mmCIF file of C-alpha atoms and ligand atoms in Angstrom:
data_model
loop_
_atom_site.group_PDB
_atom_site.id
_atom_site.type_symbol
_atom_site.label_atom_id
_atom_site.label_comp_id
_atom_site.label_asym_id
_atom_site.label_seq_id
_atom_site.Cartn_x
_atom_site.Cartn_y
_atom_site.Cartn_z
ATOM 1 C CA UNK Y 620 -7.406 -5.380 -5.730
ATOM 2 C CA UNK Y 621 -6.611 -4.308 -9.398
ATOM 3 C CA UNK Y 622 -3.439 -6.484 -9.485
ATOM 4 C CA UNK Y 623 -1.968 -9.225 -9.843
ATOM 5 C CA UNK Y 624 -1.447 -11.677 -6.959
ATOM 6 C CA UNK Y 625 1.447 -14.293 -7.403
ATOM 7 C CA UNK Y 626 1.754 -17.647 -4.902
ATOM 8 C CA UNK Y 627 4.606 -19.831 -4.952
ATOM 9 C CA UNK Y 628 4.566 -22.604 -2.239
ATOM 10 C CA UNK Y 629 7.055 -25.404 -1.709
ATOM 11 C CA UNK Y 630 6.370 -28.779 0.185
ATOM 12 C CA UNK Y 631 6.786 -32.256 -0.598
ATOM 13 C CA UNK Y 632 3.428 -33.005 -0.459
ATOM 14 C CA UNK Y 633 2.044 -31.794 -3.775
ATOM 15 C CA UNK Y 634 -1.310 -31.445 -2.180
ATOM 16 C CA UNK Y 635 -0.801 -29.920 0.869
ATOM 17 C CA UNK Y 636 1.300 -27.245 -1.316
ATOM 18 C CA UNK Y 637 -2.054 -26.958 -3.801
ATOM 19 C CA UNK Y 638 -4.358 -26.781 -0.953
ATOM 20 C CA UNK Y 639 -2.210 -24.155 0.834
ATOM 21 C CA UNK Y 640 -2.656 -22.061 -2.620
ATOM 22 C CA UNK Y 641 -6.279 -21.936 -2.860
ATOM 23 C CA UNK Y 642 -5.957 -20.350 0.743
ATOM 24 C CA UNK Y 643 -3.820 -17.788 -0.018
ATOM 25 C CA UNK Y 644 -6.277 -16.631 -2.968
ATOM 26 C CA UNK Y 645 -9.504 -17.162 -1.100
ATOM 27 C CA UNK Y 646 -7.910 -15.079 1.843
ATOM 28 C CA UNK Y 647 -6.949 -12.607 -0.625
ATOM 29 C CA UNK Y 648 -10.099 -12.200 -2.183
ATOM 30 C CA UNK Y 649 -11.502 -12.398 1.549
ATOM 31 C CA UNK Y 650 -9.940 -8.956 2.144
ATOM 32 C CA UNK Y 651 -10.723 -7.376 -1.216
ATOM 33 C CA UNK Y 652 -14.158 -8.177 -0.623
ATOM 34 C CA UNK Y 653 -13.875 -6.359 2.616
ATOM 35 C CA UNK Y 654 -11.385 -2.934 1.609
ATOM 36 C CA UNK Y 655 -12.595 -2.683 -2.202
ATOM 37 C CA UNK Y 656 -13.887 0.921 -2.905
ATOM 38 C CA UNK Y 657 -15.050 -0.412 -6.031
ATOM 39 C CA UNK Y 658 -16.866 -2.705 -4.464
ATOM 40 C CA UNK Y 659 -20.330 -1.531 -3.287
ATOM 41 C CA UNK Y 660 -20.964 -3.758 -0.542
ATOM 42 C CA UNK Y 661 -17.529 -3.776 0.812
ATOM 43 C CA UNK Y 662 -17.301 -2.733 4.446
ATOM 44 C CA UNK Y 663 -14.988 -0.010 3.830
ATOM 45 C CA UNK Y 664 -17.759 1.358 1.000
ATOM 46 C CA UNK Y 665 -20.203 1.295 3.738
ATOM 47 C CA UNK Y 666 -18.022 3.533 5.817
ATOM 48 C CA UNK Y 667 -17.863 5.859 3.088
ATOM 49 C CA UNK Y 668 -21.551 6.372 3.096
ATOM 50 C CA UNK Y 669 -22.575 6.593 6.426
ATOM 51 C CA UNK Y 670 -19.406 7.618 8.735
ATOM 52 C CA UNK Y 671 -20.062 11.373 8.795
ATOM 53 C CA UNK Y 672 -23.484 10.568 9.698
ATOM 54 C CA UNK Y 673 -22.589 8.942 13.132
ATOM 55 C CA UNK Y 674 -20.333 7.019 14.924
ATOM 56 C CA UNK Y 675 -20.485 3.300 13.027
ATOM 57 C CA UNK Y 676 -19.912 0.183 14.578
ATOM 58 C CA UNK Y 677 -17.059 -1.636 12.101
ATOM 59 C CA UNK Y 678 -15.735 -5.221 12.793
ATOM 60 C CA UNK Y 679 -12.744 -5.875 14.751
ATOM 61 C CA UNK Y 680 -10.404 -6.286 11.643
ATOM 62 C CA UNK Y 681 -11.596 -3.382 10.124
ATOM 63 C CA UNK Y 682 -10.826 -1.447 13.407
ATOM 64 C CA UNK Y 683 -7.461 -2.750 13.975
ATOM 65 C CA UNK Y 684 -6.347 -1.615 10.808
ATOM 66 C CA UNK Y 685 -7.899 1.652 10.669
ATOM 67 C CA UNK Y 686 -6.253 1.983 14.113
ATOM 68 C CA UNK Y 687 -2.551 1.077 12.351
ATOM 69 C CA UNK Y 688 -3.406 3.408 9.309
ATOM 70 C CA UNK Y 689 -3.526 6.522 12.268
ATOM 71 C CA UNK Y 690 -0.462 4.777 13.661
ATOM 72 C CA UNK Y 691 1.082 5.012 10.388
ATOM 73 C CA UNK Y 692 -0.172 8.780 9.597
ATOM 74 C CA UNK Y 693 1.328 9.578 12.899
ATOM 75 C CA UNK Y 694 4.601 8.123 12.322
ATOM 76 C CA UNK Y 695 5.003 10.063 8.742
ATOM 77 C CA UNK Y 696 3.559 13.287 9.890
ATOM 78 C CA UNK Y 697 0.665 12.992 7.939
ATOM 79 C CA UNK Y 698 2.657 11.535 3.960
ATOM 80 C CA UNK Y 699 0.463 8.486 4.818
ATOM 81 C CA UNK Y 700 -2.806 9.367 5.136
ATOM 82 C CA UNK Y 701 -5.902 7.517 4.295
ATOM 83 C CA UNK Y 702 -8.144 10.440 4.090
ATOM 84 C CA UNK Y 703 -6.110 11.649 0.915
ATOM 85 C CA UNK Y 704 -9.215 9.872 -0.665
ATOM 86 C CA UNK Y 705 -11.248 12.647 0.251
ATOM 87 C CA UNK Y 706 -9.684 14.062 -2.976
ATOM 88 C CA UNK Y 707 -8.172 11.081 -4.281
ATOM 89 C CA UNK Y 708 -11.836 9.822 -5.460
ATOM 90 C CA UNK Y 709 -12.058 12.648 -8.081
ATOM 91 C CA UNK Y 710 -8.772 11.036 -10.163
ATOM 92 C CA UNK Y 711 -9.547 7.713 -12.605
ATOM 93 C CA UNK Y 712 -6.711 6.760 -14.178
ATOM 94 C CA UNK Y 713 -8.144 4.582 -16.383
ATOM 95 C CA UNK Y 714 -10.496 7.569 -17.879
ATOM 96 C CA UNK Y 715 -7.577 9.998 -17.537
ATOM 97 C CA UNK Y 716 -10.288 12.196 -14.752
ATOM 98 C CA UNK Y 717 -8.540 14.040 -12.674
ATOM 99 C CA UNK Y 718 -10.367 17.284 -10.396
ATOM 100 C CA UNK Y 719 -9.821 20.722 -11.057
ATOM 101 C CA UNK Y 720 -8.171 23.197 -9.146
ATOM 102 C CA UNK Y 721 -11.340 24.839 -7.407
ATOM 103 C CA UNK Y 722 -12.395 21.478 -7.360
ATOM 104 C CA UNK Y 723 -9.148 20.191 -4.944
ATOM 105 C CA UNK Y 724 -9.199 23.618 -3.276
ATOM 106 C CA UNK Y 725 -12.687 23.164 -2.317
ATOM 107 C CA UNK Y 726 -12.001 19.445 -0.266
ATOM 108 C CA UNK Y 727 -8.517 19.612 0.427
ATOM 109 C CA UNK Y 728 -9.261 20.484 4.238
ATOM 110 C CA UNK Y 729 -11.125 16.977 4.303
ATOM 111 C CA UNK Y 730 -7.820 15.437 4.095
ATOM 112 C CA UNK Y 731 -6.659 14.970 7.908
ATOM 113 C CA UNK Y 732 -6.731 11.939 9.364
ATOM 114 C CA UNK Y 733 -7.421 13.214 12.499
ATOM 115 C CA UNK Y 734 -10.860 13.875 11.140
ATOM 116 C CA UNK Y 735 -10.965 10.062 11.759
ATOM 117 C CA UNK Y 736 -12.410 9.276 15.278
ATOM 118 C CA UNK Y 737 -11.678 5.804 16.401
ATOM 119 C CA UNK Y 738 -13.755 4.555 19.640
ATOM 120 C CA UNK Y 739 -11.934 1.223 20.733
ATOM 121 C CA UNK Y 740 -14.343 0.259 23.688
ATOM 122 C CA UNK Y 741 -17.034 0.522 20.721
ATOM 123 C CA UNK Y 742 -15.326 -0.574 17.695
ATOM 124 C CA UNK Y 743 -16.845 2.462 16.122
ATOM 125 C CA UNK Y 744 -15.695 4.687 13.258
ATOM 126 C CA UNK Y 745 -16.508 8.411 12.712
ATOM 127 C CA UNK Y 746 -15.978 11.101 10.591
ATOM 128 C CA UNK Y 747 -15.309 14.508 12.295
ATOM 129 C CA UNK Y 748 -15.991 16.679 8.407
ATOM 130 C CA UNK Y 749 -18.838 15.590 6.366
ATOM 131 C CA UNK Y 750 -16.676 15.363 2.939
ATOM 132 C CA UNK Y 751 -14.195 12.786 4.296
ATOM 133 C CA UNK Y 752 -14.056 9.466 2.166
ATOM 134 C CA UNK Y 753 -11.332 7.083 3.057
ATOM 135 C CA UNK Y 754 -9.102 4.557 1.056
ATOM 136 C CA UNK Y 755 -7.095 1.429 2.436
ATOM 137 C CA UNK Y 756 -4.928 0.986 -1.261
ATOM 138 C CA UNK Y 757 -1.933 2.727 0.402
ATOM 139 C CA UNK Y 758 -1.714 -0.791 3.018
ATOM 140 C CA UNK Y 759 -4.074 -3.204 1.606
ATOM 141 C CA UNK Y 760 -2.654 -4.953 -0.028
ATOM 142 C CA UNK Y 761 0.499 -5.119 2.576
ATOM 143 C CA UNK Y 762 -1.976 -6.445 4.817
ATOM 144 C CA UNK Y 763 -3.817 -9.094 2.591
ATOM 145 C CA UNK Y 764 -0.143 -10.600 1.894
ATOM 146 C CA UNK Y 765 0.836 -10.951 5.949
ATOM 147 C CA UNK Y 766 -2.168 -12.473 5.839
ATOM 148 C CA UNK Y 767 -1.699 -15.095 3.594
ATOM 149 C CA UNK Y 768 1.550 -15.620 4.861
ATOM 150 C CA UNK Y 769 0.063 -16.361 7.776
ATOM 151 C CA UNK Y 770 -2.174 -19.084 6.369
ATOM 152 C CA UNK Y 771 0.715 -20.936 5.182
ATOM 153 C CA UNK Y 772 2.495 -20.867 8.249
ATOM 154 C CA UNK Y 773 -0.614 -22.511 9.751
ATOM 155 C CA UNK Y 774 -0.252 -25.213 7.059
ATOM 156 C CA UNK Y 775 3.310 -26.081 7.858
ATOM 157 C CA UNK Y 776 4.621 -24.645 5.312
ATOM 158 C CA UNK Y 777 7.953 -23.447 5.550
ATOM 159 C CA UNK Y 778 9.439 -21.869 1.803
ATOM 160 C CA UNK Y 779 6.571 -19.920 0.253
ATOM 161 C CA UNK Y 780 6.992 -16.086 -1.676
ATOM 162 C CA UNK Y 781 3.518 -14.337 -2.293
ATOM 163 C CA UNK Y 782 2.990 -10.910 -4.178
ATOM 164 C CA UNK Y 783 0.211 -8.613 -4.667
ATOM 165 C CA UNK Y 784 1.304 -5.754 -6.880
ATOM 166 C CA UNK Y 785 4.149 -4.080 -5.678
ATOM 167 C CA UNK Y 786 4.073 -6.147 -2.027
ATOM 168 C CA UNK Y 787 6.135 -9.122 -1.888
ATOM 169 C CA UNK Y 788 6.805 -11.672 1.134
ATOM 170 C CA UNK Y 789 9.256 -14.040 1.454
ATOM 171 C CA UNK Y 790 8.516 -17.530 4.000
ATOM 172 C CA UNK Y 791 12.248 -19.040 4.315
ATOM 173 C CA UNK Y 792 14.579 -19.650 1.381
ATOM 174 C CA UNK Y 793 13.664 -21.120 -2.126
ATOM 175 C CA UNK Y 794 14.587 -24.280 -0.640
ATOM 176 C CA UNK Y 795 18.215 -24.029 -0.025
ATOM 177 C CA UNK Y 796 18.476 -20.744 -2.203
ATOM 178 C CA UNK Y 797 17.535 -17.363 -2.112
ATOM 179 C CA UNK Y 798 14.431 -16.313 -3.618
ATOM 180 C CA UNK Y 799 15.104 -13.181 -6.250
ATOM 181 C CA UNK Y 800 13.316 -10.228 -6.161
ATOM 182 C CA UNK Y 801 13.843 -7.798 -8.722
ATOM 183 C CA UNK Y 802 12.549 -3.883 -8.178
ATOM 184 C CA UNK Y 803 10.539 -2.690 -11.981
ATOM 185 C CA UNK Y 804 12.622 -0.174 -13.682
ATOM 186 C CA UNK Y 805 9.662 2.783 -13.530
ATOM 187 C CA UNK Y 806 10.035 3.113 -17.066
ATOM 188 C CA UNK Y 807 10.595 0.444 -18.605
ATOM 189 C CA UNK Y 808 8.465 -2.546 -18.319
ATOM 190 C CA UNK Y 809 10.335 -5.113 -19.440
ATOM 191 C CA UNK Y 810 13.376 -4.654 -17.125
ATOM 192 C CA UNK Y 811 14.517 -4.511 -13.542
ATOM 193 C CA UNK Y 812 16.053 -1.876 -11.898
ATOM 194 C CA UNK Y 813 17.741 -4.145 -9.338
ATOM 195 C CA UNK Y 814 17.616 -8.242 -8.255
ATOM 196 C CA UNK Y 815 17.837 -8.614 -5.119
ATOM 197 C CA UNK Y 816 18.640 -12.322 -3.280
ATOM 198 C CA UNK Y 817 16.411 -11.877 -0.168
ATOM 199 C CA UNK Y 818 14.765 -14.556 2.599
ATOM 200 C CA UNK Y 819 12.412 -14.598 5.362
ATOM 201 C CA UNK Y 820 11.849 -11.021 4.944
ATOM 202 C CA UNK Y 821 9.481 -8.566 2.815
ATOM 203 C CA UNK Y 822 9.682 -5.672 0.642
ATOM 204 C CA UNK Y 823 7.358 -3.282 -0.902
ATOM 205 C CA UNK Y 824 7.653 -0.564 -3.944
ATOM 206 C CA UNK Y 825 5.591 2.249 -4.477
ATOM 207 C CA UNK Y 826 5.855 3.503 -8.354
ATOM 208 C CA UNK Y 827 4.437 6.113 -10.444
ATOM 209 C CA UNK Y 828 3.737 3.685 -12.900
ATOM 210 C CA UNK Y 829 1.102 1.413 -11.353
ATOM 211 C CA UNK Y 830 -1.702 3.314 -12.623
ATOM 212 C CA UNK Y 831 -1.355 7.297 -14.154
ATOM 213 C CA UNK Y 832 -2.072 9.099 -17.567
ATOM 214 C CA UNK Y 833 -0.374 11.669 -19.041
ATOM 215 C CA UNK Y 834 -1.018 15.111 -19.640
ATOM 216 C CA UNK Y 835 1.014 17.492 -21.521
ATOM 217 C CA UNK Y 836 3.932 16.396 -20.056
ATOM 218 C CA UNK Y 837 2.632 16.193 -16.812
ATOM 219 C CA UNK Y 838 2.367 12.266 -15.125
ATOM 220 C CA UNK Y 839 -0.864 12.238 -12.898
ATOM 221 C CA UNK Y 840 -0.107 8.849 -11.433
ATOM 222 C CA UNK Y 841 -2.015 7.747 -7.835
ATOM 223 C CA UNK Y 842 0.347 8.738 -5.133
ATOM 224 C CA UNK Y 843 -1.185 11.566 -3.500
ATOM 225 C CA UNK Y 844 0.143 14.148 -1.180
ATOM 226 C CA UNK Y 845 -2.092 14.725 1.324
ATOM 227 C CA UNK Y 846 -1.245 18.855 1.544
ATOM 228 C CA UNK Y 847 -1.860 19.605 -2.200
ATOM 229 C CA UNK Y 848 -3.960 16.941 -3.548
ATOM 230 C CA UNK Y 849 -1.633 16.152 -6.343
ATOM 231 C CA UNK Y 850 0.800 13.859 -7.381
ATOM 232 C CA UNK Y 851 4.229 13.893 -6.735
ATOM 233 C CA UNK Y 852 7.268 14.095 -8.488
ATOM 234 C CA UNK Y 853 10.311 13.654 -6.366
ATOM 235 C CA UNK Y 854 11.117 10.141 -7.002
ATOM 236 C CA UNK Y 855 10.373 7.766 -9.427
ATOM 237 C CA UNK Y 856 10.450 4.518 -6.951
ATOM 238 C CA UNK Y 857 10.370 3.595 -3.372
ATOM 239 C CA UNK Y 858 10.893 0.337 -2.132
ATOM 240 C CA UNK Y 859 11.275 -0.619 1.623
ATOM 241 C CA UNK Y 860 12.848 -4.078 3.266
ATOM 242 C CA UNK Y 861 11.436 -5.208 6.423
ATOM 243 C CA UNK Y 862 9.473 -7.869 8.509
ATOM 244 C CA UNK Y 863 6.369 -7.304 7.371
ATOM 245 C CA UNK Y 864 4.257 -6.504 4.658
ATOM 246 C CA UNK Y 865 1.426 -4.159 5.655
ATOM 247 C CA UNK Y 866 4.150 -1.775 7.284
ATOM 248 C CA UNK Y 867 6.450 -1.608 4.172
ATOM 249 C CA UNK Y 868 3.396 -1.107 2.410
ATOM 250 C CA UNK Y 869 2.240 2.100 4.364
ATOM 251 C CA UNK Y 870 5.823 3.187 4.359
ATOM 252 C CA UNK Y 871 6.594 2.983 1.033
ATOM 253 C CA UNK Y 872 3.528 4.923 0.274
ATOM 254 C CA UNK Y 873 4.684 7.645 2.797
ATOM 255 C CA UNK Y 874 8.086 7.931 1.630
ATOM 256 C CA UNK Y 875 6.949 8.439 -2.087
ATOM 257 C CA UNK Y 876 4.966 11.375 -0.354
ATOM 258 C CA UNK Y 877 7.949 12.851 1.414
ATOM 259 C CA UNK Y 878 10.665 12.766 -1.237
ATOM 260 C CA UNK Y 879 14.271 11.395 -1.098
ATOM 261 C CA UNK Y 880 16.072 13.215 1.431
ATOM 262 C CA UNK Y 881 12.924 13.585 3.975
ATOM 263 C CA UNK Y 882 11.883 9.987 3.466
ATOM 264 C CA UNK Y 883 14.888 8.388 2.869
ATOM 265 C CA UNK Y 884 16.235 10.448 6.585
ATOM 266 C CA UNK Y 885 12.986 8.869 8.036
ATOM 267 C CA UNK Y 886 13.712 5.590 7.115
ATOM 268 C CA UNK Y 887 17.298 5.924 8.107
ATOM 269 C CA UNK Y 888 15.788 6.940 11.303
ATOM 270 C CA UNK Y 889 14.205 3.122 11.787
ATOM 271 C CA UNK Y 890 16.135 0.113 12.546
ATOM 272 C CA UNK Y 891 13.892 -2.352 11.268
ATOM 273 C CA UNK Y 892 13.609 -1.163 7.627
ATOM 274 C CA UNK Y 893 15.548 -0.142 4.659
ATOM 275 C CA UNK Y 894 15.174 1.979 1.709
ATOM 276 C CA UNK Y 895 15.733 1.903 -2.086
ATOM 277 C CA UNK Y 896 14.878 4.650 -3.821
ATOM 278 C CA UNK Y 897 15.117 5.720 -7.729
ATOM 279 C CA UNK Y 898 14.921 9.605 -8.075
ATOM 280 C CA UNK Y 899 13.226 11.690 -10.586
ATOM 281 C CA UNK Y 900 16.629 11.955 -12.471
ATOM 282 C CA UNK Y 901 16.703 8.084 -12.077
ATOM 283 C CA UNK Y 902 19.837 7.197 -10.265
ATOM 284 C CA UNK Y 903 19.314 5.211 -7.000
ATOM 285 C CA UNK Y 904 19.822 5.748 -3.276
ATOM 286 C CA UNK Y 905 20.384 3.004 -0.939
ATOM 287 C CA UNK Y 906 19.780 3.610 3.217
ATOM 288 C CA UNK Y 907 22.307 3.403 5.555
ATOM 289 C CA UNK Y 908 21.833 -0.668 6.220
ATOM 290 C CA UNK Y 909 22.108 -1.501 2.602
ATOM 291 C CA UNK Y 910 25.219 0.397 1.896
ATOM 292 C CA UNK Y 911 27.524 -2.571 2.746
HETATM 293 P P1 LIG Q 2357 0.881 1.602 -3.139
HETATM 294 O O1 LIG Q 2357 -0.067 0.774 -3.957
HETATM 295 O O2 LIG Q 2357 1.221 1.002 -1.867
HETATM 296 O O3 LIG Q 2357 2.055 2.071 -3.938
HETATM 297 O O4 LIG Q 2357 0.124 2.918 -2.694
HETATM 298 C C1 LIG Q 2357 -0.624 3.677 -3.612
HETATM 299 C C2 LIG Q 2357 -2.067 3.605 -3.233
HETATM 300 O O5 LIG Q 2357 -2.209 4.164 -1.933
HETATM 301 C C3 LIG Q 2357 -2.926 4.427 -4.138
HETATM 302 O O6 LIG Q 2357 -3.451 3.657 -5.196
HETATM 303 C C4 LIG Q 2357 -4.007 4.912 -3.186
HETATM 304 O O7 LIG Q 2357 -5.009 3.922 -3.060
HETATM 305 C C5 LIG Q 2357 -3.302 5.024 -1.859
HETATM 306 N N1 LIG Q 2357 -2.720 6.360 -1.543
HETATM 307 C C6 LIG Q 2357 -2.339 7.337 -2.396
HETATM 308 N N2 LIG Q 2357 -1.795 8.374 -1.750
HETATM 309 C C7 LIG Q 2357 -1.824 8.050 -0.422
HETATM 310 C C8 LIG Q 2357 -1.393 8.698 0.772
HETATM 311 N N3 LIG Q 2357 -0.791 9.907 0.756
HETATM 312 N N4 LIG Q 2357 -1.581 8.048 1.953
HETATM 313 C C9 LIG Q 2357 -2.175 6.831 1.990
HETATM 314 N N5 LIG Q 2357 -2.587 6.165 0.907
HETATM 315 C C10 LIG Q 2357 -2.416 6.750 -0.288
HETATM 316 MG MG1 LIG Q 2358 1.763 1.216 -0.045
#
């Protein structure tokens, strides 16, 4: 998944607790296996190649989450949109790539995710435009984390905190305290931008500092707005509190798309979630339920 995952499990069996980690990693690994782009043989690499050919039969899994990613576009008017890969492929941040112009211009109008046709009865995926490439990143990761979660839950265990990159999920208390999660300051590795004492819940950040380059001046970092193509460059930050991982995931991903006052009305909008946000000027907005 190009991150780092982080287990911590409590139980006063020592190897019921060690057993319960090797799950969480194997199921991890389970789904990046399954959603890696950079993974030729991944299912979602296979749908890449072949869904603009014909309708293809996907498995169950696969189908129920391309079915929330639409759910999710939906909801966000399109800032969360898995299609934004149909440009998105061109950028590697690691190489400092990123397309032209002409080169956006000419498959920006693949980026729609109601180019996605999803056949339930069939389980089948299809791509309405030929140059339409999709990428889960935006909610994998989300999703491999509830997951896991769920695993220990089927173990017994009761106080457990796992993390892939920016997607954190909390089982319980740390035994009899809060567990602390701290949100990166975007600019500064070494520090926090706020610690927050949290339990039984989840939270998510979307940065512009997980992977980018720079280029006079200008951050190309891989949050993509699905109208232009391009980064943006409202906010710095976006981290969202609720129940469960794969939709703060999606959402935090969305609201980087949409700004401050758009995404952090949206959220505001929801009762189940809540919003931190750090601006391009860096100074931090809370939503309405965190303002107590
Ligand atoms: P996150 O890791 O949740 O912060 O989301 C960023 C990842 O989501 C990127 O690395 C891409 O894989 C993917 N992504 C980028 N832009 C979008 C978008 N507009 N909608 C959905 N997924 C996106
Ligand atoms: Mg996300």
């Amino acid at each position: 998944m190009g991150t780092n995952i982080y287990a911590e499990v409590w139980h006063e069996d020592a190897a019921v607790a060690e057993e319960a980690l090797l799950q969480v990693m194997q199921e991890i690994e389970r789904i990046n296996q399954m959603m890696s782009t950079y993974i030729d043989t991944s299912e979602i690499s296979i749908i890449n190649k072949n869904a603009a050919k014909q309708p293809l039969v996907v498995s169950v899994e696969m189908f129920e989450l391309l079915t929330l990613a639409q759910h999710f576009s939906i909801l966000t008017d399109g800032a969360f949109d898995i299609t934004y890969a149909s440009v998105g492929y061109l950028y590697d941040y690691k190489t400092s790539k990123r397309p032209e112009n002409n080169e956006i211009e000419a498959l920006l109008d693949a980026i729609d995710y109601n180019h996605i046709q999803l056949d339930k009865k069939n389980t089948t995926v299809y791509f309405k435009h030929p140059n339409v490439k999709i990428d889960l990143g935006g909610i994998a990761k989300g999703y491999a984390v509830d997951n896991a979660i769920e695993k220990l839950q089927s173990l017994g265990i009761k106080h457990a905190l796992v993390t892939a990159g920016g997607d954190t999920r909390l089982l319980g208390d740390r035994v009899g305290k809060p567990w602390i999660v701290g949100i990166r300051d975007p600019r500064n590795r070494e520090k926090q931008a706020v610690v927050m004492p949290l339990h039984d819940t989840a939270v998510s950040t979307s940065g512009d500092y997980e992977r980018y380059f720079e280029e006079d001046g200008v951050r190309y970092h891989h949050i993509i707005s699905p109208e232009t193509g391009k980064s943006t460059h409202s906010v710095q930050s976006v981290s969202i509190i609720g129940p469960s991982s794969v939709h703060n995931d999606a959402l935090a991903t969305a609201v980087f798309v949409m700004g401050l006052s758009d995404g952090m009305g949206f959220i505001n909008s929801l009762r189940a979630f809540d919003a931190i946000v750090m601006d391009a000027e860096r100074k931090m907005h809370y939503s309405n339920g965190l303002q107590n």
